Structures are given as structure tokens and as C-alpha cells.
Short mmCIF file of N, CA and C in Angstrom, two decimals:
data_model
loop_
_atom_site.label_atom_id
_atom_site.label_comp_id
_atom_site.label_asym_id
_atom_site.label_seq_id
_atom_site.Cartn_x
_atom_site.Cartn_y
_atom_site.Cartn_z
N UNK A 1 -23.66 -22.75 8.60
CA UNK A 1 -22.56 -23.03 7.70
C UNK A 1 -22.05 -21.75 7.04
N UNK A 2 -22.87 -20.75 6.89
CA UNK A 2 -22.47 -19.51 6.24
C UNK A 2 -21.52 -18.68 7.09
N UNK A 3 -21.75 -18.65 8.38
CA UNK A 3 -20.94 -17.80 9.25
C UNK A 3 -19.44 -18.15 9.22
N UNK A 4 -19.03 -19.40 9.31
CA UNK A 4 -17.60 -19.70 9.27
C UNK A 4 -16.96 -19.33 7.94
N UNK A 5 -17.72 -19.28 6.90
CA UNK A 5 -17.15 -18.94 5.60
C UNK A 5 -16.89 -17.45 5.46
N UNK A 6 -17.56 -16.62 6.25
CA UNK A 6 -17.39 -15.18 6.14
C UNK A 6 -15.94 -14.74 6.35
N UNK A 7 -15.25 -15.17 7.42
CA UNK A 7 -13.84 -14.76 7.57
C UNK A 7 -12.96 -15.27 6.42
N UNK A 8 -13.27 -16.47 5.93
CA UNK A 8 -12.49 -17.02 4.82
C UNK A 8 -12.68 -16.16 3.57
N UNK A 9 -13.92 -15.80 3.27
CA UNK A 9 -14.19 -14.98 2.11
C UNK A 9 -13.59 -13.58 2.25
N UNK A 10 -13.65 -13.02 3.45
CA UNK A 10 -13.05 -11.70 3.67
C UNK A 10 -11.53 -11.75 3.47
N UNK A 11 -10.90 -12.80 3.95
CA UNK A 11 -9.46 -12.94 3.76
C UNK A 11 -9.09 -13.06 2.30
N UNK A 12 -9.85 -13.85 1.56
CA UNK A 12 -9.58 -14.01 0.13
C UNK A 12 -9.83 -12.71 -0.62
N UNK A 13 -10.90 -12.00 -0.28
CA UNK A 13 -11.20 -10.73 -0.94
C UNK A 13 -10.11 -9.70 -0.67
N UNK A 14 -9.54 -9.72 0.53
CA UNK A 14 -8.45 -8.79 0.86
C UNK A 14 -7.27 -8.99 -0.07
N UNK A 15 -6.91 -10.23 -0.32
CA UNK A 15 -5.79 -10.51 -1.22
C UNK A 15 -6.10 -10.13 -2.66
N UNK A 16 -7.32 -10.38 -3.08
CA UNK A 16 -7.71 -10.06 -4.46
C UNK A 16 -7.76 -8.56 -4.68
N UNK A 17 -8.24 -7.81 -3.70
CA UNK A 17 -8.42 -6.37 -3.85
C UNK A 17 -7.14 -5.58 -3.56
N UNK A 18 -6.10 -6.20 -3.06
CA UNK A 18 -4.87 -5.48 -2.71
C UNK A 18 -4.30 -4.66 -3.86
N UNK A 19 -4.23 -5.14 -5.11
CA UNK A 19 -3.71 -4.31 -6.19
C UNK A 19 -4.53 -3.04 -6.41
N UNK A 20 -5.84 -3.11 -6.20
CA UNK A 20 -6.67 -1.92 -6.33
C UNK A 20 -6.35 -0.88 -5.29
N UNK A 21 -6.01 -1.31 -4.09
CA UNK A 21 -5.66 -0.37 -3.04
C UNK A 21 -4.35 0.34 -3.37
N UNK A 22 -3.39 -0.37 -3.92
CA UNK A 22 -2.13 0.24 -4.31
C UNK A 22 -2.36 1.22 -5.44
N UNK A 23 -3.13 0.83 -6.41
CA UNK A 23 -3.36 1.67 -7.58
C UNK A 23 -4.03 2.99 -7.21
N UNK A 24 -4.84 3.01 -6.16
CA UNK A 24 -5.52 4.24 -5.77
C UNK A 24 -4.53 5.32 -5.37
N UNK A 25 -3.32 4.94 -4.95
CA UNK A 25 -2.32 5.92 -4.51
C UNK A 25 -1.36 6.34 -5.62
N UNK A 26 -1.48 5.77 -6.79
CA UNK A 26 -0.54 6.06 -7.87
C UNK A 26 -0.76 7.48 -8.43
N UNK A 27 0.34 8.20 -8.58
CA UNK A 27 0.31 9.52 -9.22
C UNK A 27 1.30 9.48 -10.38
N UNK A 28 0.91 10.05 -11.49
CA UNK A 28 1.79 10.19 -12.65
C UNK A 28 2.05 11.67 -12.86
N UNK A 29 3.31 12.04 -12.93
CA UNK A 29 3.67 13.45 -13.13
C UNK A 29 4.56 13.58 -14.35
N UNK A 30 4.24 14.55 -15.17
CA UNK A 30 5.05 14.88 -16.34
C UNK A 30 5.65 16.26 -16.12
N UNK A 31 6.92 16.40 -16.44
CA UNK A 31 7.62 17.67 -16.28
C UNK A 31 8.29 18.02 -17.60
N UNK A 32 8.01 19.22 -18.09
CA UNK A 32 8.61 19.66 -19.35
C UNK A 32 9.19 21.05 -19.18
N UNK A 33 10.20 21.33 -20.00
CA UNK A 33 10.78 22.67 -20.05
C UNK A 33 10.02 23.42 -21.13
N UNK A 34 9.45 24.55 -20.76
CA UNK A 34 8.64 25.33 -21.70
C UNK A 34 9.53 25.88 -22.80
N UNK A 35 9.16 25.63 -24.05
CA UNK A 35 9.89 26.17 -25.20
C UNK A 35 11.06 25.35 -25.66
N UNK A 36 11.27 24.15 -25.11
CA UNK A 36 12.38 23.29 -25.54
C UNK A 36 11.85 21.92 -25.93
N UNK A 37 12.52 21.32 -26.92
CA UNK A 37 12.16 19.95 -27.28
C UNK A 37 12.87 19.00 -26.33
N UNK A 38 12.41 17.76 -26.28
CA UNK A 38 13.02 16.77 -25.38
C UNK A 38 14.47 16.51 -25.72
N UNK A 39 14.88 16.65 -26.96
CA UNK A 39 16.26 16.36 -27.33
C UNK A 39 17.24 17.33 -26.65
N UNK A 40 16.80 18.55 -26.37
CA UNK A 40 17.67 19.50 -25.66
C UNK A 40 17.86 19.10 -24.20
N UNK A 41 16.89 18.39 -23.65
CA UNK A 41 16.95 18.03 -22.24
C UNK A 41 17.92 16.90 -21.97
N UNK A 42 18.14 16.04 -22.95
CA UNK A 42 18.99 14.88 -22.70
C UNK A 42 20.44 15.27 -22.43
N UNK A 43 20.90 16.34 -23.06
CA UNK A 43 22.31 16.70 -22.95
C UNK A 43 22.66 17.35 -21.62
N UNK A 44 21.78 18.18 -21.09
CA UNK A 44 22.13 18.87 -19.85
C UNK A 44 20.89 19.30 -19.10
N UNK A 45 21.10 19.64 -17.85
CA UNK A 45 20.04 20.14 -17.00
C UNK A 45 19.65 21.54 -17.46
N UNK A 46 18.36 21.86 -17.47
CA UNK A 46 17.96 23.21 -17.84
C UNK A 46 18.62 24.25 -16.92
N UNK A 47 18.92 25.41 -17.46
CA UNK A 47 19.59 26.46 -16.69
C UNK A 47 18.66 27.03 -15.63
N UNK A 48 19.25 27.60 -14.59
CA UNK A 48 18.48 28.28 -13.55
C UNK A 48 17.63 29.36 -14.21
N UNK A 49 16.41 29.48 -13.78
CA UNK A 49 15.49 30.45 -14.36
C UNK A 49 14.68 29.88 -15.51
N UNK A 50 15.03 28.67 -16.00
CA UNK A 50 14.25 28.04 -17.06
C UNK A 50 12.83 27.82 -16.57
N UNK A 51 11.87 28.02 -17.45
CA UNK A 51 10.47 27.80 -17.10
C UNK A 51 10.13 26.33 -17.28
N UNK A 52 9.59 25.75 -16.25
CA UNK A 52 9.18 24.35 -16.26
C UNK A 52 7.68 24.27 -16.04
N UNK A 53 7.07 23.25 -16.62
CA UNK A 53 5.64 23.03 -16.39
C UNK A 53 5.45 21.59 -15.95
N UNK A 54 4.71 21.45 -14.88
CA UNK A 54 4.45 20.15 -14.28
C UNK A 54 2.96 19.85 -14.42
N UNK A 55 2.63 18.63 -14.79
CA UNK A 55 1.24 18.17 -14.86
C UNK A 55 1.16 16.85 -14.11
N UNK A 56 0.29 16.80 -13.11
CA UNK A 56 0.20 15.62 -12.26
C UNK A 56 -1.25 15.14 -12.16
N UNK A 57 -1.42 13.82 -12.27
CA UNK A 57 -2.75 13.25 -12.16
C UNK A 57 -2.69 11.87 -11.50
N UNK A 58 -3.81 11.45 -10.96
CA UNK A 58 -3.92 10.14 -10.35
C UNK A 58 -4.07 9.08 -11.43
N UNK A 59 -3.92 7.83 -11.06
CA UNK A 59 -4.03 6.73 -12.02
C UNK A 59 -5.43 6.66 -12.62
N UNK A 60 -6.40 7.24 -11.97
CA UNK A 60 -7.77 7.27 -12.49
C UNK A 60 -7.94 8.32 -13.58
N UNK A 61 -6.94 9.20 -13.74
CA UNK A 61 -7.03 10.28 -14.71
C UNK A 61 -7.43 11.61 -14.10
N UNK A 62 -7.90 11.59 -12.86
CA UNK A 62 -8.26 12.84 -12.19
C UNK A 62 -7.01 13.65 -11.87
N UNK A 63 -7.07 14.98 -12.03
CA UNK A 63 -5.90 15.80 -11.73
C UNK A 63 -5.58 15.81 -10.24
N UNK A 64 -4.30 15.91 -9.92
CA UNK A 64 -3.85 16.02 -8.53
C UNK A 64 -3.97 17.50 -8.13
N UNK A 65 -5.15 17.90 -7.72
CA UNK A 65 -5.45 19.29 -7.38
C UNK A 65 -4.79 19.70 -6.06
N UNK A 66 -4.31 20.92 -6.01
CA UNK A 66 -3.77 21.52 -4.79
C UNK A 66 -2.63 20.69 -4.17
N UNK A 67 -1.88 19.99 -5.00
CA UNK A 67 -0.74 19.21 -4.50
C UNK A 67 0.44 20.15 -4.26
N UNK A 68 1.16 19.91 -3.19
CA UNK A 68 2.34 20.69 -2.87
C UNK A 68 3.51 20.20 -3.72
N UNK A 69 4.24 21.15 -4.31
CA UNK A 69 5.38 20.80 -5.17
C UNK A 69 6.63 21.42 -4.56
N UNK A 70 7.65 20.58 -4.33
CA UNK A 70 8.90 21.02 -3.71
C UNK A 70 10.11 20.55 -4.52
N UNK A 71 11.17 21.33 -4.44
CA UNK A 71 12.46 20.93 -4.98
C UNK A 71 13.26 20.39 -3.81
N UNK A 72 13.72 19.14 -3.93
CA UNK A 72 14.48 18.49 -2.87
C UNK A 72 15.95 18.45 -3.31
N UNK A 73 16.83 19.22 -2.63
CA UNK A 73 18.25 19.21 -3.00
C UNK A 73 18.87 17.82 -2.84
N UNK A 74 19.88 17.55 -3.64
CA UNK A 74 20.51 16.23 -3.68
C UNK A 74 21.15 15.81 -2.36
N UNK A 75 21.79 16.70 -1.69
CA UNK A 75 22.53 16.34 -0.48
C UNK A 75 21.72 16.51 0.80
N UNK A 76 20.41 16.46 0.68
CA UNK A 76 19.57 16.52 1.86
C UNK A 76 19.39 17.92 2.42
N UNK A 77 19.56 18.93 1.61
CA UNK A 77 19.36 20.30 2.07
C UNK A 77 17.89 20.59 2.33
N UNK A 78 17.61 21.82 2.67
CA UNK A 78 16.25 22.24 2.94
C UNK A 78 15.42 22.27 1.66
N UNK A 79 14.26 21.60 1.65
CA UNK A 79 13.40 21.63 0.46
C UNK A 79 12.94 23.05 0.15
N UNK A 80 12.77 23.33 -1.13
CA UNK A 80 12.30 24.64 -1.59
C UNK A 80 10.88 24.48 -2.11
N UNK A 81 9.94 25.22 -1.51
CA UNK A 81 8.55 25.18 -1.96
C UNK A 81 8.44 25.86 -3.32
N UNK A 82 7.91 25.15 -4.31
CA UNK A 82 7.75 25.70 -5.66
C UNK A 82 6.33 26.19 -5.92
N UNK A 83 5.37 25.69 -5.15
CA UNK A 83 3.99 26.11 -5.31
C UNK A 83 3.03 24.94 -5.16
N UNK A 84 1.78 25.16 -5.58
CA UNK A 84 0.74 24.14 -5.51
C UNK A 84 0.10 24.01 -6.88
N UNK A 85 -0.32 22.80 -7.20
CA UNK A 85 -0.96 22.58 -8.50
C UNK A 85 -2.35 23.23 -8.52
N UNK A 86 -2.79 23.61 -9.71
CA UNK A 86 -4.11 24.23 -9.87
C UNK A 86 -5.18 23.15 -10.01
N UNK A 87 -6.39 23.54 -10.36
CA UNK A 87 -7.51 22.60 -10.48
C UNK A 87 -7.28 21.55 -11.57
N UNK A 88 -6.41 21.86 -12.53
CA UNK A 88 -6.07 20.90 -13.60
C UNK A 88 -4.86 20.05 -13.26
N UNK A 89 -4.32 20.20 -12.04
CA UNK A 89 -3.13 19.45 -11.64
C UNK A 89 -1.85 19.98 -12.25
N UNK A 90 -1.83 21.26 -12.65
CA UNK A 90 -0.67 21.85 -13.32
C UNK A 90 -0.03 22.94 -12.46
N UNK A 91 1.27 23.11 -12.67
CA UNK A 91 2.02 24.18 -12.02
C UNK A 91 3.15 24.59 -12.95
N UNK A 92 3.28 25.88 -13.20
CA UNK A 92 4.41 26.42 -13.96
C UNK A 92 5.30 27.16 -12.98
N UNK A 93 6.62 26.97 -13.10
CA UNK A 93 7.56 27.61 -12.19
C UNK A 93 8.90 27.76 -12.86
N UNK A 94 9.75 28.59 -12.25
CA UNK A 94 11.12 28.78 -12.74
C UNK A 94 12.05 27.92 -11.90
N UNK A 95 13.02 27.29 -12.53
CA UNK A 95 13.99 26.48 -11.82
C UNK A 95 14.87 27.39 -10.97
N UNK A 96 14.92 27.17 -9.65
CA UNK A 96 15.71 28.05 -8.77
C UNK A 96 17.21 27.99 -9.09
N UNK A 97 17.89 29.09 -8.84
CA UNK A 97 19.34 29.15 -9.02
C UNK A 97 20.02 28.14 -8.10
N UNK A 98 21.11 27.57 -8.56
CA UNK A 98 21.88 26.62 -7.76
C UNK A 98 21.30 25.22 -7.70
N UNK A 99 20.33 24.93 -8.54
CA UNK A 99 19.73 23.59 -8.55
C UNK A 99 20.70 22.61 -9.19
N UNK A 100 21.04 21.56 -8.45
CA UNK A 100 21.97 20.55 -8.96
C UNK A 100 21.27 19.50 -9.81
N UNK A 101 22.06 18.81 -10.59
CA UNK A 101 21.54 17.77 -11.49
C UNK A 101 20.87 16.62 -10.73
N UNK A 102 21.31 16.38 -9.50
CA UNK A 102 20.77 15.27 -8.72
C UNK A 102 19.57 15.64 -7.86
N UNK A 103 19.08 16.86 -8.00
CA UNK A 103 17.91 17.28 -7.23
C UNK A 103 16.66 16.56 -7.73
N UNK A 104 15.66 16.52 -6.87
CA UNK A 104 14.38 15.90 -7.23
C UNK A 104 13.25 16.89 -7.02
N UNK A 105 12.20 16.69 -7.77
CA UNK A 105 10.98 17.46 -7.56
C UNK A 105 9.97 16.49 -6.98
N UNK A 106 9.38 16.89 -5.85
CA UNK A 106 8.40 16.05 -5.16
C UNK A 106 7.01 16.66 -5.32
N UNK A 107 6.06 15.83 -5.70
CA UNK A 107 4.66 16.24 -5.78
C UNK A 107 3.94 15.48 -4.66
N UNK A 108 3.32 16.22 -3.74
CA UNK A 108 2.66 15.62 -2.59
C UNK A 108 1.19 16.03 -2.57
N UNK A 109 0.32 15.08 -2.89
CA UNK A 109 -1.12 15.35 -2.91
C UNK A 109 -1.79 14.90 -1.62
N UNK A 110 -1.00 14.57 -0.59
CA UNK A 110 -1.54 14.17 0.70
C UNK A 110 -1.95 12.71 0.73
N UNK A 111 -2.19 12.21 1.94
CA UNK A 111 -2.67 10.84 2.18
C UNK A 111 -1.82 9.78 1.47
N UNK A 112 -0.51 9.99 1.41
CA UNK A 112 0.38 9.01 0.79
C UNK A 112 0.48 9.10 -0.72
N UNK A 113 -0.17 10.07 -1.31
CA UNK A 113 -0.13 10.27 -2.76
C UNK A 113 1.08 11.14 -3.10
N UNK A 114 2.19 10.50 -3.48
CA UNK A 114 3.41 11.25 -3.79
C UNK A 114 4.06 10.74 -5.06
N UNK A 115 4.77 11.66 -5.71
CA UNK A 115 5.57 11.30 -6.88
C UNK A 115 6.86 12.09 -6.80
N UNK A 116 7.94 11.51 -7.30
CA UNK A 116 9.23 12.18 -7.34
C UNK A 116 9.75 12.15 -8.76
N UNK A 117 10.36 13.24 -9.18
CA UNK A 117 10.96 13.32 -10.50
C UNK A 117 12.42 13.73 -10.31
N UNK A 118 13.33 12.91 -10.79
CA UNK A 118 14.75 13.25 -10.73
C UNK A 118 15.07 14.16 -11.91
N UNK A 119 15.66 15.30 -11.64
CA UNK A 119 15.98 16.23 -12.73
C UNK A 119 16.95 15.60 -13.72
N UNK A 120 17.80 14.69 -13.25
CA UNK A 120 18.75 14.02 -14.14
C UNK A 120 18.03 13.13 -15.15
N UNK A 121 16.77 12.79 -14.90
CA UNK A 121 16.00 11.93 -15.80
C UNK A 121 15.21 12.72 -16.83
N UNK A 122 15.23 14.04 -16.77
CA UNK A 122 14.48 14.84 -17.74
C UNK A 122 14.92 14.50 -19.16
N UNK A 123 13.95 14.28 -20.02
CA UNK A 123 14.23 14.02 -21.43
C UNK A 123 14.47 12.57 -21.76
N UNK A 124 14.61 11.72 -20.77
CA UNK A 124 14.82 10.30 -21.04
C UNK A 124 13.46 9.60 -21.11
N UNK A 125 13.38 8.54 -21.90
CA UNK A 125 12.11 7.80 -21.96
C UNK A 125 11.77 7.25 -20.58
N UNK A 126 10.51 7.30 -20.22
CA UNK A 126 10.06 6.83 -18.91
C UNK A 126 9.42 5.46 -19.06
N UNK A 127 9.90 4.54 -18.25
CA UNK A 127 9.30 3.22 -18.19
C UNK A 127 8.26 3.24 -17.09
N UNK A 128 7.05 2.80 -17.39
CA UNK A 128 6.00 2.83 -16.39
C UNK A 128 5.38 1.45 -16.25
N UNK A 129 5.02 1.15 -15.03
CA UNK A 129 4.26 -0.06 -14.75
C UNK A 129 2.91 0.38 -14.20
N UNK A 130 1.86 -0.36 -14.53
CA UNK A 130 0.53 0.02 -14.05
C UNK A 130 0.51 0.04 -12.53
N UNK A 131 1.10 -0.99 -11.91
CA UNK A 131 1.22 -1.04 -10.45
C UNK A 131 2.67 -1.42 -10.16
N UNK A 132 3.46 -0.52 -9.57
CA UNK A 132 4.85 -0.86 -9.28
C UNK A 132 4.94 -2.06 -8.34
N UNK A 133 5.81 -3.02 -8.64
CA UNK A 133 5.93 -4.23 -7.84
C UNK A 133 6.29 -3.92 -6.40
N UNK A 134 7.17 -2.95 -6.17
CA UNK A 134 7.56 -2.62 -4.80
C UNK A 134 6.36 -2.20 -3.97
N UNK A 135 5.50 -1.37 -4.52
CA UNK A 135 4.31 -0.92 -3.80
C UNK A 135 3.33 -2.08 -3.60
N UNK A 136 3.17 -2.90 -4.62
CA UNK A 136 2.26 -4.04 -4.52
C UNK A 136 2.77 -5.03 -3.47
N UNK A 137 4.07 -5.32 -3.50
CA UNK A 137 4.65 -6.25 -2.54
C UNK A 137 4.46 -5.75 -1.12
N UNK A 138 4.70 -4.46 -0.90
CA UNK A 138 4.53 -3.89 0.44
C UNK A 138 3.10 -4.00 0.91
N UNK A 139 2.15 -3.75 0.02
CA UNK A 139 0.75 -3.83 0.38
C UNK A 139 0.34 -5.27 0.68
N UNK A 140 0.83 -6.21 -0.12
CA UNK A 140 0.50 -7.61 0.13
C UNK A 140 1.10 -8.09 1.44
N UNK A 141 2.30 -7.64 1.76
CA UNK A 141 2.92 -8.04 3.02
C UNK A 141 2.15 -7.48 4.21
N UNK A 142 1.52 -6.34 4.03
CA UNK A 142 0.71 -5.76 5.10
C UNK A 142 -0.62 -6.49 5.24
N UNK A 143 -1.23 -6.83 4.12
CA UNK A 143 -2.55 -7.45 4.15
C UNK A 143 -2.52 -8.96 4.34
N UNK A 144 -1.43 -9.61 4.00
CA UNK A 144 -1.35 -11.07 4.09
C UNK A 144 -1.61 -11.59 5.51
N UNK A 145 -1.03 -10.97 6.56
CA UNK A 145 -1.34 -11.47 7.91
C UNK A 145 -2.83 -11.36 8.25
N UNK A 146 -3.49 -10.30 7.79
CA UNK A 146 -4.93 -10.17 8.04
C UNK A 146 -5.70 -11.27 7.32
N UNK A 147 -5.31 -11.54 6.10
CA UNK A 147 -5.97 -12.59 5.34
C UNK A 147 -5.75 -13.95 6.00
N UNK A 148 -4.52 -14.20 6.44
CA UNK A 148 -4.21 -15.47 7.10
C UNK A 148 -5.01 -15.61 8.40
N UNK A 149 -5.13 -14.52 9.14
CA UNK A 149 -5.90 -14.55 10.37
C UNK A 149 -7.36 -14.89 10.09
N UNK A 150 -7.92 -14.28 9.04
CA UNK A 150 -9.30 -14.59 8.66
C UNK A 150 -9.47 -16.04 8.27
N UNK A 151 -8.51 -16.57 7.51
CA UNK A 151 -8.58 -17.97 7.11
C UNK A 151 -8.47 -18.91 8.31
N UNK A 152 -7.55 -18.62 9.22
CA UNK A 152 -7.39 -19.46 10.41
C UNK A 152 -8.63 -19.39 11.29
N UNK A 153 -9.20 -18.20 11.44
CA UNK A 153 -10.41 -18.06 12.24
C UNK A 153 -11.56 -18.88 11.66
N UNK A 154 -11.70 -18.83 10.36
CA UNK A 154 -12.75 -19.60 9.70
C UNK A 154 -12.55 -21.10 9.87
N UNK A 155 -11.30 -21.54 9.72
CA UNK A 155 -11.02 -22.98 9.89
C UNK A 155 -11.23 -23.42 11.33
N UNK A 156 -10.88 -22.57 12.30
CA UNK A 156 -11.08 -22.92 13.71
C UNK A 156 -12.56 -23.07 14.01
N UNK A 157 -13.38 -22.20 13.46
CA UNK A 157 -14.83 -22.31 13.68
C UNK A 157 -15.38 -23.60 13.07
N UNK A 158 -14.89 -23.94 11.88
CA UNK A 158 -15.35 -25.18 11.24
C UNK A 158 -14.99 -26.39 12.10
N UNK A 159 -13.78 -26.41 12.66
CA UNK A 159 -13.34 -27.54 13.48
C UNK A 159 -14.17 -27.65 14.76
N UNK A 160 -14.52 -26.49 15.37
CA UNK A 160 -15.32 -26.51 16.58
C UNK A 160 -16.72 -27.08 16.32
N UNK A 161 -17.28 -26.73 15.18
CA UNK A 161 -18.64 -27.22 14.87
C UNK A 161 -18.62 -28.72 14.57
N UNK A 162 -17.56 -29.19 13.98
CA UNK A 162 -17.47 -30.61 13.64
C UNK A 162 -17.21 -31.45 14.87
N UNK A 163 -16.45 -30.88 15.83
CA UNK A 163 -16.02 -31.66 17.00
C UNK A 163 -16.96 -31.65 18.13
#
């Protein structure tokens, strides 16, 4: 009787654990202009050459060490490598000349661990969700067929033993 329940339990556990799998990939990045208050950032994009400091960490609180940081131009131009984060998940850099307001900064810690910061959003309050619904929904859609397969397999075994 225990064996047919194993696929059923595995399928149920997959659905229950799915939010944890999504959360493992979450990165939070903060970007500040060195020497300026947030109120200065709301009015305009920092000038080229402005010193920026980035701090990036995983949802667990661990720093995103050795993550690649790039400036992604708005119109799909060639990304500009800004550097790599240190052991504390930090990187200080100067904003390159010609950076447009619609450019993004990408933090890539590998294995799907990525974060993007729109320069146009600098200085605005950030709304955060513990687990973004889009990521959770995508993960559930990926795992749901596996869970359903486990449930069907378990039910098929139960029917064979009864019949």
C-alpha cells in the first residue's frame, strides 16, 4: 500500500515546494548615486561620470559575489561591461558617457540569478514582493505536469491492485 502513495506524495510535495525553488533565484539589488540624496535622483538621470554604487544579494541575505554587472542600452545596443561584484556583493563604478534614461543595469550571478535596474526608476520607491507572481506562475506551470503525472501514476497503480 505504501508504494502507490509514493508518486502521489512526490507530486504533492513538488507543488508545495515550488515557491521555495523560485525564491532561491531571487536577487535584490540596490543602486545609489554616491554623494547624492534620493530626492536629487527623482528629477533627472545622474550625469555621465557620476559615481554609482551597487549592492546585490540573494533573498537569503547572502551577497551576490562575483556577479557580472552590465549596462544595457535602451535600443538594444551592445552591452557595456561595468565590472564584477566583490565578496560583499558590491560594485562602485562611473556612469558611462552617453547613457540614456531608458538604459538598464543588469546583475548576472549565473545559473538564472539575474536582476535588472532601470535607470529611469532611480530614486523612486520600490515595490517588492517576496516571490514575484510571474516567476511563481512560470515555475508552477513547469512543475504542474510532473505533479499530475505522479498523481496519475499513483492512481493507476491503485486501480491495478484493486482490479
